mmCIF file of C-alpha atoms (C1' of nucleotides) in Angstrom:
data_model
loop_
_atom_site.group_PDB
_atom_site.id
_atom_site.type_symbol
_atom_site.label_atom_id
_atom_site.label_comp_id
_atom_site.label_asym_id
_atom_site.label_seq_id
_atom_site.Cartn_x
_atom_site.Cartn_y
_atom_site.Cartn_z
ATOM 1 C CA MET A 151 -56.788 -87.749 -21.873
ATOM 2 C CA ALA A 152 -58.469 -86.040 -18.993
ATOM 3 C CA ASP A 153 -56.989 -88.726 -16.802
ATOM 4 C CA GLY A 154 -53.449 -87.994 -17.941
ATOM 5 C CA ALA A 155 -53.840 -84.236 -17.432
ATOM 6 C CA GLY A 156 -55.228 -84.795 -13.949
ATOM 7 C CA LYS A 157 -52.318 -87.001 -12.961
ATOM 8 C CA LYS A 158 -49.867 -84.387 -14.107
ATOM 9 C CA ASP A 159 -51.580 -81.651 -12.087
ATOM 10 C CA VAL A 160 -51.505 -83.743 -8.947
ATOM 11 C CA GLY A 161 -47.821 -84.389 -9.469
ATOM 12 C CA VAL A 162 -47.048 -80.703 -9.811
ATOM 13 C CA SER A 163 -49.007 -79.564 -6.787
ATOM 14 C CA LYS A 164 -47.703 -82.308 -4.529
ATOM 15 C CA ARG A 165 -44.057 -81.676 -5.265
ATOM 16 C CA THR A 166 -43.556 -78.023 -6.102
ATOM 17 C CA ASN A 167 -40.028 -76.884 -6.609
ATOM 18 C CA TRP A 168 -38.635 -75.392 -3.387
ATOM 19 C CA VAL A 169 -36.848 -72.715 -5.383
ATOM 20 C CA THR A 170 -40.168 -71.528 -6.803
ATOM 21 C CA ASP A 171 -41.694 -71.386 -3.331
ATOM 22 C CA LEU A 172 -38.674 -69.492 -2.046
ATOM 23 C CA VAL A 173 -38.702 -66.879 -4.803
ATOM 24 C CA GLU A 174 -42.459 -66.352 -4.567
ATOM 25 C CA TRP A 175 -42.116 -65.784 -0.850
ATOM 26 C CA TYR A 176 -39.253 -63.340 -1.413
ATOM 27 C CA ASP A 177 -41.134 -61.325 -4.009
ATOM 28 C CA ALA A 178 -44.010 -60.888 -1.575
ATOM 29 C CA ASN A 179 -42.050 -60.362 1.642
ATOM 30 C CA ARG A 180 -38.710 -58.770 0.907
ATOM 31 C CA ARG A 181 -37.643 -55.648 2.720
ATOM 32 C CA LYS A 182 -37.157 -52.502 0.680
ATOM 33 C CA LEU A 183 -33.467 -51.698 0.988
ATOM 34 C CA PRO A 184 -31.693 -48.839 -0.769
ATOM 35 C CA TRP A 185 -29.386 -51.006 -2.884
ATOM 36 C CA ARG A 186 -32.143 -53.364 -3.966
ATOM 37 C CA SER A 187 -34.168 -51.064 -6.227
ATOM 38 C CA ARG A 188 -31.814 -51.150 -9.196
ATOM 39 C CA PRO A 189 -28.599 -52.835 -8.051
ATOM 40 C CA ARG A 190 -25.461 -51.023 -9.142
ATOM 41 C CA PRO A 191 -22.237 -52.922 -8.536
ATOM 42 C CA TYR A 192 -20.786 -50.151 -6.385
ATOM 43 C CA ALA A 193 -23.877 -49.875 -4.174
ATOM 44 C CA VAL A 194 -24.061 -53.646 -3.760
ATOM 45 C CA TRP A 195 -20.374 -53.717 -2.904
ATOM 46 C CA VAL A 196 -20.642 -51.066 -0.199
ATOM 47 C CA SER A 197 -23.738 -52.691 1.273
ATOM 48 C CA GLU A 198 -22.182 -56.151 1.357
ATOM 49 C CA ILE A 199 -19.020 -54.923 3.068
ATOM 50 C CA MET A 200 -21.064 -53.058 5.670
ATOM 51 C CA LEU A 201 -23.294 -56.085 6.204
ATOM 52 C CA GLN A 202 -20.378 -58.304 7.178
ATOM 53 C CA GLN A 203 -20.712 -58.923 10.927
ATOM 54 C CA THR A 204 -23.307 -56.182 11.083
ATOM 55 C CA GLN A 205 -27.087 -56.347 10.944
ATOM 56 C CA VAL A 206 -29.175 -54.400 8.446
ATOM 57 C CA ASP A 207 -30.803 -52.075 10.983
ATOM 58 C CA THR A 208 -27.417 -51.146 12.431
ATOM 59 C CA MET A 209 -25.692 -50.466 9.136
ATOM 60 C CA LEU A 210 -28.525 -48.648 7.334
ATOM 61 C CA PRO A 211 -27.832 -45.116 8.642
ATOM 62 C CA TYR A 212 -24.125 -45.613 7.967
ATOM 63 C CA TYR A 213 -24.920 -46.782 4.447
ATOM 64 C CA ARG A 214 -27.048 -43.710 3.665
ATOM 65 C CA ARG A 215 -24.402 -41.336 4.978
ATOM 66 C CA PHE A 216 -21.649 -43.157 3.128
ATOM 67 C CA MET A 217 -23.446 -43.161 -0.225
ATOM 68 C CA LYS A 218 -24.351 -39.504 0.133
ATOM 69 C CA ARG A 219 -20.728 -38.580 0.739
ATOM 70 C CA PHE A 220 -19.239 -41.088 -1.731
ATOM 71 C CA PRO A 221 -21.972 -41.646 -4.357
ATOM 72 C CA SER A 222 -19.649 -43.280 -6.863
ATOM 73 C CA LEU A 223 -16.704 -45.620 -6.916
ATOM 74 C CA ARG A 224 -14.539 -42.812 -8.271
ATOM 75 C CA SER A 225 -15.511 -40.411 -5.511
ATOM 76 C CA LEU A 226 -14.540 -43.017 -2.938
ATOM 77 C CA ALA A 227 -11.238 -43.715 -4.664
ATOM 78 C CA ALA A 228 -10.422 -40.012 -4.648
ATOM 79 C CA ALA A 229 -11.168 -39.628 -0.930
ATOM 80 C CA ASP A 230 -8.680 -39.451 1.931
ATOM 81 C CA VAL A 231 -8.685 -42.666 3.958
ATOM 82 C CA HIS A 232 -9.155 -40.595 7.103
ATOM 83 C CA ASP A 233 -12.486 -39.273 5.776
ATOM 84 C CA VAL A 234 -13.562 -42.822 4.958
ATOM 85 C CA LEU A 235 -12.699 -43.958 8.493
ATOM 86 C CA SER A 236 -14.597 -41.001 9.938
ATOM 87 C CA LEU A 237 -17.780 -42.155 8.238
ATOM 88 C CA TRP A 238 -17.131 -45.688 9.452
ATOM 89 C CA GLN A 239 -16.562 -44.499 13.016
ATOM 90 C CA GLY A 240 -18.736 -46.543 15.367
ATOM 91 C CA LEU A 241 -19.515 -49.280 12.857
ATOM 92 C CA GLY A 242 -16.547 -51.404 13.907
ATOM 93 C CA TYR A 243 -14.290 -53.715 11.937
ATOM 94 C CA TYR A 244 -12.358 -50.804 10.513
ATOM 95 C CA ALA A 245 -10.229 -52.992 8.247
ATOM 96 C CA ARG A 246 -13.362 -53.290 6.108
ATOM 97 C CA ALA A 247 -13.283 -49.541 5.443
ATOM 98 C CA ARG A 248 -9.572 -49.480 4.707
ATOM 99 C CA ASN A 249 -9.862 -52.432 2.329
ATOM 100 C CA LEU A 250 -12.908 -50.994 0.567
ATOM 101 C CA HIS A 251 -11.145 -47.696 0.055
ATOM 102 C CA ARG A 252 -7.949 -49.310 -1.218
ATOM 103 C CA ALA A 253 -9.878 -51.664 -3.488
ATOM 104 C CA SER A 254 -11.830 -48.779 -5.033
ATOM 105 C CA GLN A 255 -8.515 -47.164 -5.952
ATOM 106 C CA LEU A 256 -7.332 -50.397 -7.531
ATOM 107 C CA VAL A 257 -10.521 -50.659 -9.607
ATOM 108 C CA VAL A 258 -9.908 -47.136 -10.918
ATOM 109 C CA GLU A 259 -6.209 -47.738 -11.578
ATOM 110 C CA GLN A 260 -6.405 -51.216 -13.040
ATOM 111 C CA HIS A 261 -9.919 -51.545 -14.449
ATOM 112 C CA GLY A 262 -10.826 -48.049 -15.598
ATOM 113 C CA GLY A 263 -13.257 -47.562 -12.725
ATOM 114 C CA ARG A 264 -15.576 -50.398 -13.768
ATOM 115 C CA MET A 265 -16.199 -53.375 -11.520
ATOM 116 C CA PRO A 266 -14.604 -56.507 -12.978
ATOM 117 C CA ARG A 267 -17.115 -59.212 -13.918
ATOM 118 C CA ASP A 268 -14.538 -61.982 -13.722
ATOM 119 C CA PRO A 269 -14.788 -63.756 -10.329
ATOM 120 C CA ALA A 270 -11.056 -64.464 -10.195
ATOM 121 C CA VAL A 271 -10.190 -60.841 -10.892
ATOM 122 C CA LEU A 272 -12.681 -59.507 -8.369
ATOM 123 C CA ARG A 273 -11.424 -61.967 -5.764
ATOM 124 C CA LYS A 274 -7.959 -60.413 -5.842
ATOM 125 C CA LEU A 275 -9.167 -57.078 -4.484
ATOM 126 C CA PRO A 276 -8.533 -56.458 -0.785
ATOM 127 C CA GLY A 277 -11.553 -57.180 1.388
ATOM 128 C CA ILE A 278 -13.283 -59.222 -1.308
ATOM 129 C CA GLY A 279 -13.468 -62.951 -0.668
ATOM 130 C CA GLU A 280 -15.566 -65.845 -1.854
ATOM 131 C CA TYR A 281 -18.790 -64.521 -0.374
ATOM 132 C CA THR A 282 -18.471 -60.947 -1.581
ATOM 133 C CA VAL A 283 -17.561 -62.043 -5.110
ATOM 134 C CA ALA A 284 -20.720 -64.137 -5.315
ATOM 135 C CA ALA A 285 -22.873 -61.403 -3.787
ATOM 136 C CA ILE A 286 -21.678 -58.605 -6.084
ATOM 137 C CA LEU A 287 -21.720 -60.664 -9.276
ATOM 138 C CA SER A 288 -25.064 -62.348 -8.662
ATOM 139 C CA ILE A 289 -26.951 -59.276 -7.466
ATOM 140 C CA SER A 290 -25.604 -56.691 -9.885
ATOM 141 C CA PHE A 291 -24.788 -58.831 -12.955
ATOM 142 C CA GLU A 292 -27.043 -61.887 -12.511
ATOM 143 C CA ILE A 293 -24.089 -64.255 -12.639
ATOM 144 C CA PRO A 294 -25.127 -67.603 -11.064
ATOM 145 C CA LEU A 295 -22.735 -67.902 -8.098
ATOM 146 C CA PRO A 296 -24.371 -69.003 -4.834
ATOM 147 C CA VAL A 297 -23.473 -67.021 -1.709
ATOM 148 C CA VAL A 298 -22.907 -68.889 1.532
ATOM 149 C CA ASP A 299 -23.188 -66.572 4.512
ATOM 150 C CA GLY A 300 -24.474 -67.503 7.960
ATOM 151 C CA ASN A 301 -28.077 -67.166 6.835
ATOM 152 C CA VAL A 302 -27.652 -69.381 3.804
ATOM 153 C CA ALA A 303 -25.656 -71.946 5.766
ATOM 154 C CA ARG A 304 -28.394 -72.146 8.378
ATOM 155 C CA VAL A 305 -31.269 -72.362 5.875
ATOM 156 C CA THR A 306 -29.470 -75.013 3.847
ATOM 157 C CA ALA A 307 -28.338 -77.045 6.836
ATOM 158 C CA ARG A 308 -31.949 -77.234 8.011
ATOM 159 C CA LEU A 309 -33.421 -77.790 4.557
ATOM 160 C CA TRP A 310 -31.280 -80.878 4.010
ATOM 161 C CA ALA A 311 -30.441 -81.772 7.623
ATOM 162 C CA ILE A 312 -26.744 -81.320 7.029
ATOM 163 C CA HIS A 313 -24.957 -82.490 10.171
ATOM 164 C CA ASP A 314 -21.456 -81.198 9.357
ATOM 165 C CA ASP A 315 -19.985 -78.200 11.148
ATOM 166 C CA VAL A 316 -21.028 -75.207 9.000
ATOM 167 C CA GLY A 317 -17.980 -73.305 10.198
ATOM 168 C CA ARG A 318 -15.662 -75.556 8.219
ATOM 169 C CA PRO A 319 -14.633 -74.480 4.726
ATOM 170 C CA ALA A 320 -15.369 -77.956 3.384
ATOM 171 C CA THR A 321 -18.976 -77.715 4.567
ATOM 172 C CA ARG A 322 -19.370 -74.244 3.070
ATOM 173 C CA LYS A 323 -18.068 -75.592 -0.203
ATOM 174 C CA ALA A 324 -20.462 -78.530 -0.089
ATOM 175 C CA ILE A 325 -23.362 -76.150 0.536
ATOM 176 C CA ALA A 326 -22.321 -73.937 -2.387
ATOM 177 C CA ASP A 327 -22.111 -77.007 -4.609
ATOM 178 C CA ARG A 328 -25.620 -78.074 -3.676
ATOM 179 C CA LEU A 329 -26.957 -74.618 -4.545
ATOM 180 C CA THR A 330 -25.200 -74.320 -7.902
ATOM 181 C CA GLY A 331 -27.959 -76.242 -9.709
ATOM 182 C CA PRO A 332 -30.915 -74.472 -8.098
ATOM 183 C CA ILE A 333 -29.517 -70.960 -8.608
ATOM 184 C CA GLN A 334 -29.408 -71.503 -12.355
ATOM 185 C CA THR A 335 -33.151 -72.139 -12.542
ATOM 186 C CA VAL A 336 -34.109 -68.577 -11.509
ATOM 187 C CA SER A 337 -32.653 -65.070 -11.290
ATOM 188 C CA PRO A 338 -29.347 -65.594 -9.422
ATOM 189 C CA GLY A 339 -29.542 -62.250 -7.640
ATOM 190 C CA THR A 340 -33.057 -62.985 -6.498
ATOM 191 C CA PHE A 341 -32.153 -66.495 -5.389
ATOM 192 C CA ASN A 342 -29.239 -65.384 -3.227
ATOM 193 C CA GLN A 343 -31.105 -62.486 -1.667
ATOM 194 C CA ALA A 344 -34.120 -64.699 -1.050
ATOM 195 C CA MET A 345 -32.004 -67.267 0.799
ATOM 196 C CA MET A 346 -30.417 -64.584 2.970
ATOM 197 C CA GLU A 347 -33.734 -62.843 3.558
ATOM 198 C CA LEU A 348 -35.366 -66.110 4.585
ATOM 199 C CA GLY A 349 -32.564 -66.716 7.071
ATOM 200 C CA ALA A 350 -32.900 -63.200 8.475
ATOM 201 C CA LEU A 351 -36.703 -63.059 8.728
ATOM 202 C CA ILE A 352 -38.037 -66.643 9.057
ATOM 203 C CA CYS A 353 -35.322 -69.262 9.465
ATOM 204 C CA ARG A 354 -33.743 -67.407 12.392
ATOM 205 C CA PRO A 355 -31.073 -68.928 14.642
ATOM 206 C CA ARG A 356 -33.424 -69.129 17.605
ATOM 207 C CA ASP A 357 -37.174 -69.425 17.525
ATOM 208 C CA PRO A 358 -37.603 -69.771 13.754
ATOM 209 C CA SER A 359 -41.064 -69.153 12.295
ATOM 210 C CA CYS A 360 -41.460 -72.579 10.725
ATOM 211 C CA GLY A 361 -45.247 -72.192 10.666
ATOM 212 C CA VAL A 362 -45.073 -69.516 7.971
ATOM 213 C CA CYS A 363 -41.956 -70.724 6.205
ATOM 214 C CA PRO A 364 -42.355 -71.176 2.451
ATOM 215 C CA LEU A 365 -39.962 -74.139 2.600
ATOM 216 C CA MET A 366 -41.728 -75.922 5.468
ATOM 217 C CA LYS A 367 -42.865 -78.857 3.383
ATOM 218 C CA HIS A 368 -39.414 -79.225 1.822
ATOM 219 C CA CYS A 369 -37.454 -79.026 5.064
ATOM 220 C CA ALA A 370 -35.736 -82.191 6.304
ATOM 221 C CA ALA A 371 -35.006 -80.759 9.754
ATOM 222 C CA LYS A 372 -38.647 -79.777 10.183
ATOM 223 C CA ARG A 373 -39.774 -83.232 9.095
ATOM 224 C CA GLN A 374 -37.494 -84.767 11.735
ATOM 225 C CA LYS A 375 -38.657 -82.218 14.337
ATOM 226 C CA ARG A 376 -34.977 -81.388 14.767
ATOM 227 C CA VAL A 377 -34.860 -77.790 13.527
ATOM 228 C CA GLY A 378 -33.112 -76.734 16.729
ATOM 229 C CA ASP A 379 -30.274 -79.172 16.076
ATOM 230 C CA TYR A 380 -29.199 -77.352 12.917
ATOM 231 C CA PRO A 381 -26.915 -75.828 11.922
ATOM 232 C CA VAL A 382 -24.138 -77.731 13.702
ATOM 233 C CA LYS A 383 -21.334 -75.465 14.805
ATOM 234 C CA LYS A 384 -18.355 -75.615 17.070
ATOM 235 C CA LYS A 385 -18.589 -73.758 20.361
ATOM 236 C CA ARG A 386 -16.576 -70.623 20.508
ATOM 237 C CA LYS A 387 -14.024 -70.467 23.268
ATOM 238 C CA ALA A 388 -14.145 -68.043 26.155
ATOM 239 C CA VAL A 389 -12.425 -64.724 25.573
ATOM 240 C CA PRO A 390 -9.818 -63.322 27.963
ATOM 241 C CA GLN A 391 -10.239 -60.049 29.806
ATOM 242 C CA TYR A 392 -7.622 -57.326 30.135
ATOM 243 C CA ASP A 393 -7.320 -54.094 32.048
ATOM 244 C CA VAL A 394 -6.352 -51.036 30.072
ATOM 245 C CA VAL A 395 -5.275 -47.610 31.305
ATOM 246 C CA VAL A 396 -5.290 -44.468 29.168
ATOM 247 C CA GLY A 397 -4.628 -40.814 29.836
ATOM 248 C CA VAL A 398 -6.545 -37.722 28.752
ATOM 249 C CA ILE A 399 -3.435 -35.582 28.780
ATOM 250 C CA HIS A 400 -3.714 -31.797 28.968
ATOM 251 C CA ARG A 401 -1.213 -29.168 28.033
ATOM 252 C CA ARG A 402 -2.050 -25.527 27.394
ATOM 253 C CA GLY A 403 -5.703 -26.217 26.682
ATOM 254 C CA ARG A 404 -5.050 -29.106 24.330
ATOM 255 C CA ILE A 405 -5.301 -32.875 24.578
ATOM 256 C CA LEU A 406 -2.851 -35.440 23.250
ATOM 257 C CA LEU A 407 -4.059 -38.005 20.704
ATOM 258 C CA ALA A 408 -2.080 -40.744 18.986
ATOM 259 C CA ARG A 409 -2.928 -42.393 15.685
ATOM 260 C CA ARG A 410 -2.624 -46.171 15.694
ATOM 261 C CA PRO A 411 -0.483 -47.865 13.042
ATOM 262 C CA ALA A 412 -2.351 -48.196 9.750
ATOM 263 C CA SER A 413 -2.489 -51.968 9.799
ATOM 264 C CA GLY A 414 -3.783 -54.234 12.521
ATOM 265 C CA MET A 415 -6.477 -53.806 15.100
ATOM 266 C CA LEU A 416 -8.324 -50.483 14.927
ATOM 267 C CA GLY A 417 -5.685 -49.462 12.389
ATOM 268 C CA GLY A 418 -5.511 -45.779 11.507
ATOM 269 C CA LEU A 419 -7.866 -44.693 14.271
ATOM 270 C CA TRP A 420 -6.999 -42.083 16.877
ATOM 271 C CA GLU A 421 -6.806 -42.950 20.556
ATOM 272 C CA PHE A 422 -5.807 -41.648 23.938
ATOM 273 C CA PRO A 423 -2.288 -42.810 24.856
ATOM 274 C CA GLY A 424 -2.008 -45.761 27.217
ATOM 275 C CA GLY A 425 -2.439 -49.475 26.855
ATOM 276 C CA LYS A 426 -2.920 -52.928 28.239
ATOM 277 C CA ILE A 427 -1.602 -53.654 31.740
ATOM 278 C CA GLY A 428 -0.939 -56.737 33.836
ATOM 279 C CA SER A 429 -3.024 -57.888 36.747
ATOM 280 C CA GLU A 430 -1.595 -55.401 39.177
ATOM 281 C CA ASP A 431 -3.506 -53.735 41.971
ATOM 282 C CA ALA A 432 -5.685 -50.784 41.031
ATOM 283 C CA THR A 433 -3.639 -48.497 43.276
ATOM 284 C CA ALA A 434 -0.714 -48.999 40.892
ATOM 285 C CA TYR A 435 -2.618 -47.825 37.797
ATOM 286 C CA PRO A 436 -1.461 -44.185 37.921
ATOM 287 C CA ASP A 437 2.231 -45.129 38.103
ATOM 288 C CA THR A 438 1.876 -47.695 35.343
ATOM 289 C CA LEU A 439 0.044 -45.210 33.142
ATOM 290 C CA CYS A 440 2.723 -42.599 33.737
ATOM 291 C CA GLU A 441 5.417 -45.005 32.561
ATOM 292 C CA LYS A 442 3.413 -46.084 29.545
ATOM 293 C CA ILE A 443 2.763 -42.556 28.377
ATOM 294 C CA LEU A 444 6.429 -41.660 28.753
ATOM 295 C CA SER A 445 7.631 -44.674 26.766
ATOM 296 C CA GLU A 446 4.992 -44.321 24.056
ATOM 297 C CA THR A 447 4.936 -40.559 23.546
ATOM 298 C CA GLY A 448 7.967 -39.161 25.327
ATOM 299 C CA VAL A 449 5.747 -36.960 27.467
ATOM 300 C CA GLU A 450 6.155 -36.814 31.248
ATOM 301 C CA VAL A 451 2.795 -36.515 32.955
ATOM 302 C CA LYS A 452 1.280 -36.120 36.368
ATOM 303 C CA VAL A 453 -1.690 -38.498 36.641
ATOM 304 C CA GLY A 454 -4.761 -36.954 38.242
ATOM 305 C CA GLU A 455 -8.241 -38.226 39.032
ATOM 306 C CA ARG A 456 -9.972 -41.081 37.273
ATOM 307 C CA LEU A 457 -12.297 -39.832 34.533
ATOM 308 C CA CYS A 458 -14.236 -43.018 33.865
ATOM 309 C CA THR A 459 -14.152 -46.798 33.659
ATOM 310 C CA ILE A 460 -15.505 -48.455 30.531
ATOM 311 C CA ASP A 461 -16.201 -52.124 29.898
ATOM 312 C CA HIS A 462 -15.976 -53.098 26.285
ATOM 313 C CA THR A 463 -16.120 -56.375 24.419
ATOM 314 C CA TYR A 464 -14.186 -57.054 21.264
ATOM 315 C CA SER A 465 -14.515 -60.243 19.303
ATOM 316 C CA HIS A 466 -11.538 -61.994 20.846
ATOM 317 C CA PHE A 467 -11.133 -60.351 24.231
ATOM 318 C CA LYS A 468 -12.770 -57.917 26.608
ATOM 319 C CA ILE A 469 -11.276 -54.907 28.286
ATOM 320 C CA ARG A 470 -11.967 -52.873 31.372
ATOM 321 C CA LEU A 471 -10.581 -49.482 30.530
ATOM 322 C CA HIS A 472 -9.679 -46.859 33.111
ATOM 323 C CA ALA A 473 -9.243 -43.319 31.817
ATOM 324 C CA PHE A 474 -7.337 -40.814 33.937
ATOM 325 C CA LEU A 475 -7.050 -37.066 33.597
ATOM 326 C CA CYS A 476 -3.372 -36.172 33.246
ATOM 327 C CA ARG A 477 -1.278 -33.030 32.967
ATOM 328 C CA ALA A 478 1.852 -32.851 30.862
ATOM 329 C CA GLN A 479 4.916 -31.772 32.814
ATOM 330 C CA ALA A 480 7.742 -32.002 30.312
ATOM 331 C CA GLY A 481 8.887 -33.590 27.085
ATOM 332 C CA ARG A 482 7.972 -33.135 23.431
ATOM 333 C CA ALA A 483 5.336 -35.553 22.108
ATOM 334 C CA ARG A 484 6.747 -38.052 19.611
ATOM 335 C CA PRO A 485 5.055 -40.988 17.827
ATOM 336 C CA LEU A 486 7.182 -43.668 19.499
ATOM 337 C CA ALA A 487 4.448 -46.340 19.383
ATOM 338 C CA SER A 488 2.076 -44.804 16.837
ATOM 339 C CA ASP A 489 2.049 -43.280 13.372
ATOM 340 C CA GLU A 490 1.382 -39.744 14.558
ATOM 341 C CA VAL A 491 0.711 -37.733 17.703
ATOM 342 C CA ARG A 492 -1.163 -34.457 17.878
ATOM 343 C CA TRP A 493 -2.243 -31.915 20.475
ATOM 344 C CA VAL A 494 -5.925 -31.279 19.857
ATOM 345 C CA PRO A 495 -8.253 -28.585 21.224
ATOM 346 C CA PRO A 496 -11.090 -30.362 23.106
ATOM 347 C CA ARG A 497 -13.739 -28.937 20.777
ATOM 348 C CA GLU A 498 -12.074 -30.597 17.803
ATOM 349 C CA LEU A 499 -12.026 -34.097 19.300
ATOM 350 C CA ASP A 500 -15.135 -35.067 17.332
ATOM 351 C CA ALA A 501 -13.275 -34.564 14.062
ATOM 352 C CA PHE A 502 -10.868 -37.405 14.815
ATOM 353 C CA ALA A 503 -11.930 -40.912 13.840
ATOM 354 C CA MET A 504 -11.970 -43.118 16.929
ATOM 355 C CA SER A 505 -13.380 -46.454 17.940
ATOM 356 C CA THR A 506 -16.540 -46.721 20.021
ATOM 357 C CA VAL A 507 -14.437 -46.839 23.172
ATOM 358 C CA GLY A 508 -12.622 -43.654 22.207
ATOM 359 C CA LYS A 509 -15.906 -41.895 21.625
ATOM 360 C CA LYS A 510 -17.149 -43.037 25.027
ATOM 361 C CA ILE A 511 -14.125 -41.458 26.680
ATOM 362 C CA VAL A 512 -14.783 -38.226 24.786
ATOM 363 C CA ALA A 513 -18.396 -38.363 25.943
ATOM 364 C CA ALA A 514 -17.310 -38.841 29.567
ATOM 365 C CA TYR A 515 -14.903 -35.928 29.187
ATOM 366 C CA ASP A 516 -17.601 -33.626 27.793
ATOM 367 C CA ARG A 517 -19.862 -34.189 30.751
ATOM 368 C "C1'" DA B 177 -23.227 -63.165 31.254
ATOM 369 C "C1'" DA B 178 -23.588 -65.696 27.171
ATOM 370 C "C1'" DA B 179 -24.695 -66.568 22.557
ATOM 371 C "C1'" DG B 180 -25.248 -65.233 17.742
ATOM 372 C "C1'" DC B 181 -23.567 -63.262 13.549
ATOM 373 C "C1'" DG B 182 -19.493 -64.732 10.398
ATOM 374 C "C1'" DG B 183 -15.979 -63.058 5.942
ATOM 375 C "C1'" DG B 184 -11.173 -62.278 5.237
ATOM 376 C "C1'" DG B 185 -6.286 -62.880 6.106
ATOM 377 C "C1'" DT B 186 -2.470 -65.597 7.600
ATOM 378 C "C1'" DG B 187 0.448 -69.392 8.567
ATOM 379 C "C1'" DC C 190 -6.989 -76.455 6.689
ATOM 380 C "C1'" DA C 191 -7.023 -74.403 11.382
ATOM 381 C "C1'" DC C 192 -6.697 -70.325 13.586
ATOM 382 C "C1'" DC C 193 -6.728 -65.356 14.369
ATOM 383 C "C1'" DC C 194 -8.858 -60.842 13.713
ATOM 384 C "C1'" DA C 195 -12.653 -57.585 14.503
ATOM 385 C "C1'" DG C 196 -18.081 -55.138 17.942
ATOM 386 C "C1'" DC C 197 -22.544 -54.920 18.394
ATOM 387 C "C1'" DT C 198 -27.254 -56.883 19.328
ATOM 388 C "C1'" DT C 199 -30.323 -60.047 21.471
ATOM 389 C "C1'" DT C 200 -31.655 -63.045 25.065
#
DNA sequence: AAAGCGGGGTG
DNA sequence: CACCCAGCTTT
């Protein structure tokens, strides 16, 4: 009798469930984040959209401001998209804001303002894909759908020494499949957040803290001393560089801004007129800029001194941007290559939603 | 300068 | 499925 009980105890302590170890670690080590206290679907949604391609520390101040201004799904749906973009200004990936705003309106129109609990229905909303469906439904409704973000892919690839490229959809699917069993043995919201938290705090891309990892004794990569070999991913290719010229165009104490088309890159944001140029000599920039401004806004300008040069990296290319002070000579401004053009008093520039580059030009102008 | 994060949309 | 899109942080 005593023998049998002893055997059982040994068995349990030697091979504890990795999910139990993970969740215990999470309960003791998780960060306190605003949407974690009592997860409402709307708060989880906003946080997950902001967290795409953006780290927690970067998005946190944006999140607080956003939730203060739009505390409910209905308040967001009722807002002007320009106000939503203004709050997103500087966070990047502006399509996320446009999609979130549009999707909130669809939830009000089609679902009475309540978040759908059906994965297939949720998935149809703009900006909501496989990952976001699983995140919202698991965290706010405890529905057992595993999320597979970069953190989870990395943790899982190491845990089971998965040698497939984690960037491929098939690998992501395989990882989700392997987590479908485990997630049903505990709170799904806790499981998913614990996996992501472990990836963010312990199982980091470089220099992971294996020594304090709750999954150390379960980890195949660690056992093989090959943690650095996982996850396997394809190298990203080099990005091209372009030169860009723009004009800060004055007329009667005002400055000309153009609003980019609503869809596409930096859609709906305001910018200084100008654009990408070829590899011509720098001495030709003023003439090129003059032509560009004329063809895009119908305004004839005299190009003056260079205001600033800004290097900026986007995800798929880099730019070296040269901003020139210009003076309008003739012509009425028309939105020939944009959705809208407007002459703006310099003091009001801050009220127009711009990308980080736009704000840098404004900052250089203010100096 | 290079690498890492890395979901969604499109074709 | 492959490929394109979109910025900022860390090293």
